[in-house]
Amino acid sequence: MATSLTRSARLATAAMRPRSVARRLRLVTMRPRTAALSTATSADGTPIAYASTAGDPSKPPLVLIPGWGGVGADFAPVRDLLAAGRTVVTFDPRGMGASGAPAGGAYGVEDLKEDALAVAGSIGLRRRVDVLGHWLGGLVAQELALSAPSEVRW
């Protein structure tokens, strides 16, 4: 029994080595796309890849914000269910998927919020939107609601 625990511990440790982490990140950024991507430019010049679906212009648009390491395509299984006939926008956060990496390398929630605003502006969402975020995307959605209340529908 002690041997199998030791072997399990070794395997768990090996899985967390930087090389393994880099391999997992490559898998994340190489996911297949379900929609053609367009590009918006964030406030600091970072290109942000996004996809949008057409919807009823009388309904508020929905911006879906993926979590850390995620991409807009992660919402594909539920996008149509969430759409309910309205415009839905998904995007790849900076440094992930088809989006560009930030110039300085480091970025935070504020930068991701600016990315979401750049995408919304790029497709002409000139009215309040609904936002839904997963994991880190939830923090970005909260930051949007707090710092840009005129942009987010409560």
PDB file of C-alpha atoms in Angstrom:
ATOM      1  CA  MET A   1       0.000   0.000   0.000  1.00  0.00           C
ATOM      2  CA  ALA A   2       2.793   2.438   0.850  1.00  0.00           C
ATOM      3  CA  THR A   3       4.339   1.857  -2.577  1.00  0.00           C
ATOM      4  CA  SER A   4       1.133   2.800  -4.425  1.00  0.00           C
ATOM      5  CA  LEU A   5       0.739   5.965  -2.335  1.00  0.00           C
ATOM      6  CA  THR A   6       4.308   6.930  -3.085  1.00  0.00           C
ATOM      7  CA  ARG A   7       3.772   6.271  -6.796  1.00  0.00           C
ATOM      8  CA  SER A   8       0.545   8.330  -6.722  1.00  0.00           C
ATOM      9  CA  ALA A   9       2.337  11.160  -4.984  1.00  0.00           C
ATOM     10  CA  ARG A  10       5.096  11.059  -7.626  1.00  0.00           C
ATOM     11  CA  LEU A  11       2.539  11.137 -10.437  1.00  0.00           C
ATOM     12  CA  ALA A  12       0.698  14.062  -8.865  1.00  0.00           C
ATOM     13  CA  THR A  13       3.968  15.953  -8.442  1.00  0.00           C
ATOM     14  CA  ALA A  14       4.969  15.230 -12.050  1.00  0.00           C
ATOM     15  CA  ALA A  15       1.627  16.520 -13.304  1.00  0.00           C
ATOM     16  CA  MET A  16       2.307  19.904 -11.711  1.00  0.00           C
ATOM     17  CA  ARG A  17       5.748  20.437 -13.227  1.00  0.00           C
ATOM     18  CA  PRO A  18       6.014  23.514 -15.466  1.00  0.00           C
ATOM     19  CA  ARG A  19       6.440  21.377 -18.570  1.00  0.00           C
ATOM     20  CA  SER A  20       3.125  19.628 -17.873  1.00  0.00           C
ATOM     21  CA  VAL A  21       1.441  22.945 -17.158  1.00  0.00           C
ATOM     22  CA  ALA A  22       2.731  24.356 -20.431  1.00  0.00           C
ATOM     23  CA  ARG A  23       1.420  21.279 -22.247  1.00  0.00           C
ATOM     24  CA  ARG A  24      -2.034  21.802 -20.684  1.00  0.00           C
ATOM     25  CA  LEU A  25      -2.001  25.489 -21.652  1.00  0.00           C
ATOM     26  CA  ARG A  26      -1.211  24.562 -25.261  1.00  0.00           C
ATOM     27  CA  LEU A  27      -4.280  22.334 -25.245  1.00  0.00           C
ATOM     28  CA  VAL A  28      -6.375  25.204 -23.919  1.00  0.00           C
ATOM     29  CA  THR A  29      -5.224  27.640 -26.582  1.00  0.00           C
ATOM     30  CA  MET A  30      -5.627  25.161 -29.433  1.00  0.00           C
ATOM     31  CA  ARG A  31      -9.303  24.313 -28.914  1.00  0.00           C
ATOM     32  CA  PRO A  32     -11.352  24.170 -32.100  1.00  0.00           C
ATOM     33  CA  ARG A  33     -13.525  27.168 -32.860  1.00  0.00           C
ATOM     34  CA  THR A  34     -17.263  26.954 -33.431  1.00  0.00           C
ATOM     35  CA  ALA A  35     -17.694  30.378 -35.031  1.00  0.00           C
ATOM     36  CA  ALA A  36     -15.628  32.685 -37.199  1.00  0.00           C
ATOM     37  CA  LEU A  37     -13.671  35.139 -35.084  1.00  0.00           C
ATOM     38  CA  SER A  38     -13.332  38.878 -35.533  1.00  0.00           C
ATOM     39  CA  THR A  39     -10.843  41.117 -33.753  1.00  0.00           C
ATOM     40  CA  ALA A  40     -11.298  44.158 -31.525  1.00  0.00           C
ATOM     41  CA  THR A  41      -8.471  46.275 -30.121  1.00  0.00           C
ATOM     42  CA  SER A  42      -8.335  46.868 -26.380  1.00  0.00           C
ATOM     43  CA  ALA A  43      -7.385  50.229 -24.853  1.00  0.00           C
ATOM     44  CA  ASP A  44      -3.706  49.233 -24.622  1.00  0.00           C
ATOM     45  CA  GLY A  45      -3.580  47.943 -28.229  1.00  0.00           C
ATOM     46  CA  THR A  46      -3.951  44.224 -27.472  1.00  0.00           C
ATOM     47  CA  PRO A  47      -5.935  42.417 -30.192  1.00  0.00           C
ATOM     48  CA  ILE A  48      -8.948  40.566 -28.729  1.00  0.00           C
ATOM     49  CA  ALA A  49     -10.606  37.790 -30.753  1.00  0.00           C
ATOM     50  CA  TYR A  50     -14.381  37.531 -30.449  1.00  0.00           C
ATOM     51  CA  ALA A  51     -17.439  35.933 -32.005  1.00  0.00           C
ATOM     52  CA  SER A  52     -21.003  37.205 -31.962  1.00  0.00           C
ATOM     53  CA  THR A  53     -24.352  35.813 -32.965  1.00  0.00           C
ATOM     54  CA  ALA A  54     -27.121  37.851 -34.524  1.00  0.00           C
ATOM     55  CA  GLY A  55     -30.172  38.388 -32.376  1.00  0.00           C
ATOM     56  CA  ASP A  56     -33.277  40.439 -31.834  1.00  0.00           C
ATOM     57  CA  PRO A  57     -32.120  44.078 -31.503  1.00  0.00           C
ATOM     58  CA  SER A  58     -34.975  44.821 -29.098  1.00  0.00           C
ATOM     59  CA  LYS A  59     -33.520  42.375 -26.545  1.00  0.00           C
ATOM     60  CA  PRO A  60     -30.467  43.257 -24.442  1.00  0.00           C
ATOM     61  CA  PRO A  61     -27.253  41.663 -25.750  1.00  0.00           C
ATOM     62  CA  LEU A  62     -25.390  39.128 -23.616  1.00  0.00           C
ATOM     63  CA  VAL A  63     -21.593  39.207 -23.194  1.00  0.00           C
ATOM     64  CA  LEU A  64     -20.122  35.900 -21.994  1.00  0.00           C
ATOM     65  CA  ILE A  65     -16.761  36.168 -20.211  1.00  0.00           C
ATOM     66  CA  PRO A  66     -14.708  32.959 -19.829  1.00  0.00           C
ATOM     67  CA  GLY A  67     -12.712  32.045 -16.762  1.00  0.00           C
ATOM     68  CA  TRP A  68      -8.950  31.848 -16.353  1.00  0.00           C
ATOM     69  CA  GLY A  69      -7.418  29.783 -19.133  1.00  0.00           C
ATOM     70  CA  GLY A  70     -10.736  29.644 -20.945  1.00  0.00           C
ATOM     71  CA  VAL A  71     -11.771  30.876 -24.356  1.00  0.00           C
ATOM     72  CA  GLY A  72     -15.039  32.062 -25.820  1.00  0.00           C
ATOM     73  CA  ALA A  73     -15.632  28.679 -27.489  1.00  0.00           C
ATOM     74  CA  ASP A  74     -16.029  27.163 -24.013  1.00  0.00           C
ATOM     75  CA  PHE A  75     -19.548  28.624 -23.983  1.00  0.00           C
ATOM     76  CA  ALA A  76     -20.542  26.812 -27.218  1.00  0.00           C
ATOM     77  CA  PRO A  77     -22.568  24.058 -25.471  1.00  0.00           C
ATOM     78  CA  VAL A  78     -24.787  26.603 -23.688  1.00  0.00           C
ATOM     79  CA  ARG A  79     -24.572  29.672 -25.924  1.00  0.00           C
ATOM     80  CA  ASP A  80     -27.813  28.988 -27.795  1.00  0.00           C
ATOM     81  CA  LEU A  81     -29.683  28.209 -24.584  1.00  0.00           C
ATOM     82  CA  LEU A  82     -28.523  31.484 -23.034  1.00  0.00           C
ATOM     83  CA  ALA A  83     -29.216  33.474 -26.193  1.00  0.00           C
ATOM     84  CA  ALA A  84     -33.014  33.250 -26.158  1.00  0.00           C
ATOM     85  CA  GLY A  85     -33.067  35.120 -29.476  1.00  0.00           C
ATOM     86  CA  ARG A  86     -30.715  37.937 -28.502  1.00  0.00           C
ATOM     87  CA  THR A  87     -27.206  38.854 -29.615  1.00  0.00           C
ATOM     88  CA  VAL A  88     -24.544  36.869 -27.761  1.00  0.00           C
ATOM     89  CA  VAL A  89     -20.878  37.843 -27.714  1.00  0.00           C
ATOM     90  CA  THR A  90     -18.009  35.610 -26.596  1.00  0.00           C
ATOM     91  CA  PHE A  91     -14.308  36.458 -26.651  1.00  0.00           C
ATOM     92  CA  ASP A  92     -10.899  35.003 -25.963  1.00  0.00           C
ATOM     93  CA  PRO A  93      -9.263  36.928 -23.113  1.00  0.00           C
ATOM     94  CA  ARG A  94      -5.848  38.450 -23.773  1.00  0.00           C
ATOM     95  CA  GLY A  95      -3.103  35.862 -23.960  1.00  0.00           C
ATOM     96  CA  MET A  96      -5.585  33.020 -24.564  1.00  0.00           C
ATOM     97  CA  GLY A  97      -6.865  31.376 -27.717  1.00  0.00           C
ATOM     98  CA  ALA A  98      -6.729  33.630 -30.767  1.00  0.00           C
ATOM     99  CA  SER A  99      -6.262  36.884 -28.810  1.00  0.00           C
ATOM    100  CA  GLY A 100      -2.916  38.628 -28.602  1.00  0.00           C
ATOM    101  CA  ALA A 101      -0.682  38.599 -25.572  1.00  0.00           C
ATOM    102  CA  PRO A 102      -0.324  41.833 -23.611  1.00  0.00           C
ATOM    103  CA  ALA A 103       2.832  43.843 -24.268  1.00  0.00           C
ATOM    104  CA  GLY A 104       4.044  43.803 -20.669  1.00  0.00           C
ATOM    105  CA  GLY A 105       3.127  40.174 -20.070  1.00  0.00           C
ATOM    106  CA  ALA A 106       1.182  40.835 -16.861  1.00  0.00           C
ATOM    107  CA  TYR A 107      -2.463  41.836 -16.689  1.00  0.00           C
ATOM    108  CA  GLY A 108      -5.367  41.841 -14.267  1.00  0.00           C
ATOM    109  CA  VAL A 109      -9.121  42.106 -13.916  1.00  0.00           C
ATOM    110  CA  GLU A 110      -9.091  45.780 -14.950  1.00  0.00           C
ATOM    111  CA  ASP A 111      -7.400  44.872 -18.259  1.00  0.00           C
ATOM    112  CA  LEU A 112      -9.892  42.070 -18.896  1.00  0.00           C
ATOM    113  CA  LYS A 113     -12.713  44.512 -18.218  1.00  0.00           C
ATOM    114  CA  GLU A 114     -11.263  46.839 -20.845  1.00  0.00           C
ATOM    115  CA  ASP A 115     -11.127  43.897 -23.255  1.00  0.00           C
ATOM    116  CA  ALA A 116     -14.843  43.217 -22.728  1.00  0.00           C
ATOM    117  CA  LEU A 117     -15.666  46.892 -23.288  1.00  0.00           C
ATOM    118  CA  ALA A 118     -13.529  46.952 -26.464  1.00  0.00           C
ATOM    119  CA  VAL A 119     -15.375  43.935 -27.845  1.00  0.00           C
ATOM    120  CA  ALA A 120     -18.786  45.410 -27.003  1.00  0.00           C
ATOM    121  CA  GLY A 121     -17.808  48.707 -28.626  1.00  0.00           C
ATOM    122  CA  SER A 122     -16.380  47.001 -31.684  1.00  0.00           C
ATOM    123  CA  ILE A 123     -19.680  45.330 -32.555  1.00  0.00           C
ATOM    124  CA  GLY A 124     -21.635  48.481 -31.882  1.00  0.00           C
ATOM    125  CA  LEU A 125     -23.329  47.593 -28.596  1.00  0.00           C
ATOM    126  CA  ARG A 126     -24.292  51.118 -27.690  1.00  0.00           C
ATOM    127  CA  ARG A 127     -26.759  50.181 -24.994  1.00  0.00           C
ATOM    128  CA  ARG A 128     -26.690  48.325 -21.741  1.00  0.00           C
ATOM    129  CA  VAL A 129     -25.748  44.665 -21.885  1.00  0.00           C
ATOM    130  CA  ASP A 130     -26.163  41.617 -19.682  1.00  0.00           C
ATOM    131  CA  VAL A 131     -22.892  39.984 -18.656  1.00  0.00           C
ATOM    132  CA  LEU A 132     -22.223  36.469 -17.490  1.00  0.00           C
ATOM    133  CA  GLY A 133     -18.808  35.357 -16.358  1.00  0.00           C
ATOM    134  CA  HIS A 134     -17.375  32.023 -15.357  1.00  0.00           C
ATOM    135  CA  TRP A 135     -14.789  31.912 -12.566  1.00  0.00           C
ATOM    136  CA  LEU A 136     -12.357  34.798 -13.256  1.00  0.00           C
ATOM    137  CA  GLY A 137     -14.889  35.998 -15.828  1.00  0.00           C
ATOM    138  CA  GLY A 138     -17.310  36.478 -12.918  1.00  0.00           C
ATOM    139  CA  LEU A 139     -14.864  38.919 -11.314  1.00  0.00           C
ATOM    140  CA  VAL A 140     -14.556  40.740 -14.624  1.00  0.00           C
ATOM    141  CA  ALA A 141     -18.377  40.927 -14.864  1.00  0.00           C
ATOM    142  CA  GLN A 142     -18.526  42.395 -11.345  1.00  0.00           C
ATOM    143  CA  GLU A 143     -15.834  44.944 -12.219  1.00  0.00           C
ATOM    144  CA  LEU A 144     -17.834  45.913 -15.318  1.00  0.00           C
ATOM    145  CA  ALA A 145     -21.002  46.364 -13.282  1.00  0.00           C
ATOM    146  CA  LEU A 146     -19.242  48.448 -10.622  1.00  0.00           C
ATOM    147  CA  SER A 147     -17.047  50.627 -12.790  1.00  0.00           C
ATOM    148  CA  ALA A 148     -19.239  51.003 -15.874  1.00  0.00           C
ATOM    149  CA  PRO A 149     -22.835  50.928 -14.589  1.00  0.00           C
ATOM    150  CA  SER A 150     -24.066  52.726 -17.688  1.00  0.00           C
ATOM    151  CA  GLU A 151     -22.809  49.801 -19.791  1.00  0.00           C
ATOM    152  CA  VAL A 152     -24.219  46.890 -17.750  1.00  0.00           C
ATOM    153  CA  ARG A 153     -27.894  46.179 -17.177  1.00  0.00           C
ATOM    154  CA  TRP A 154     -28.737  45.509 -13.504  1.00  0.00           C
TER     155      TRP A 154
END
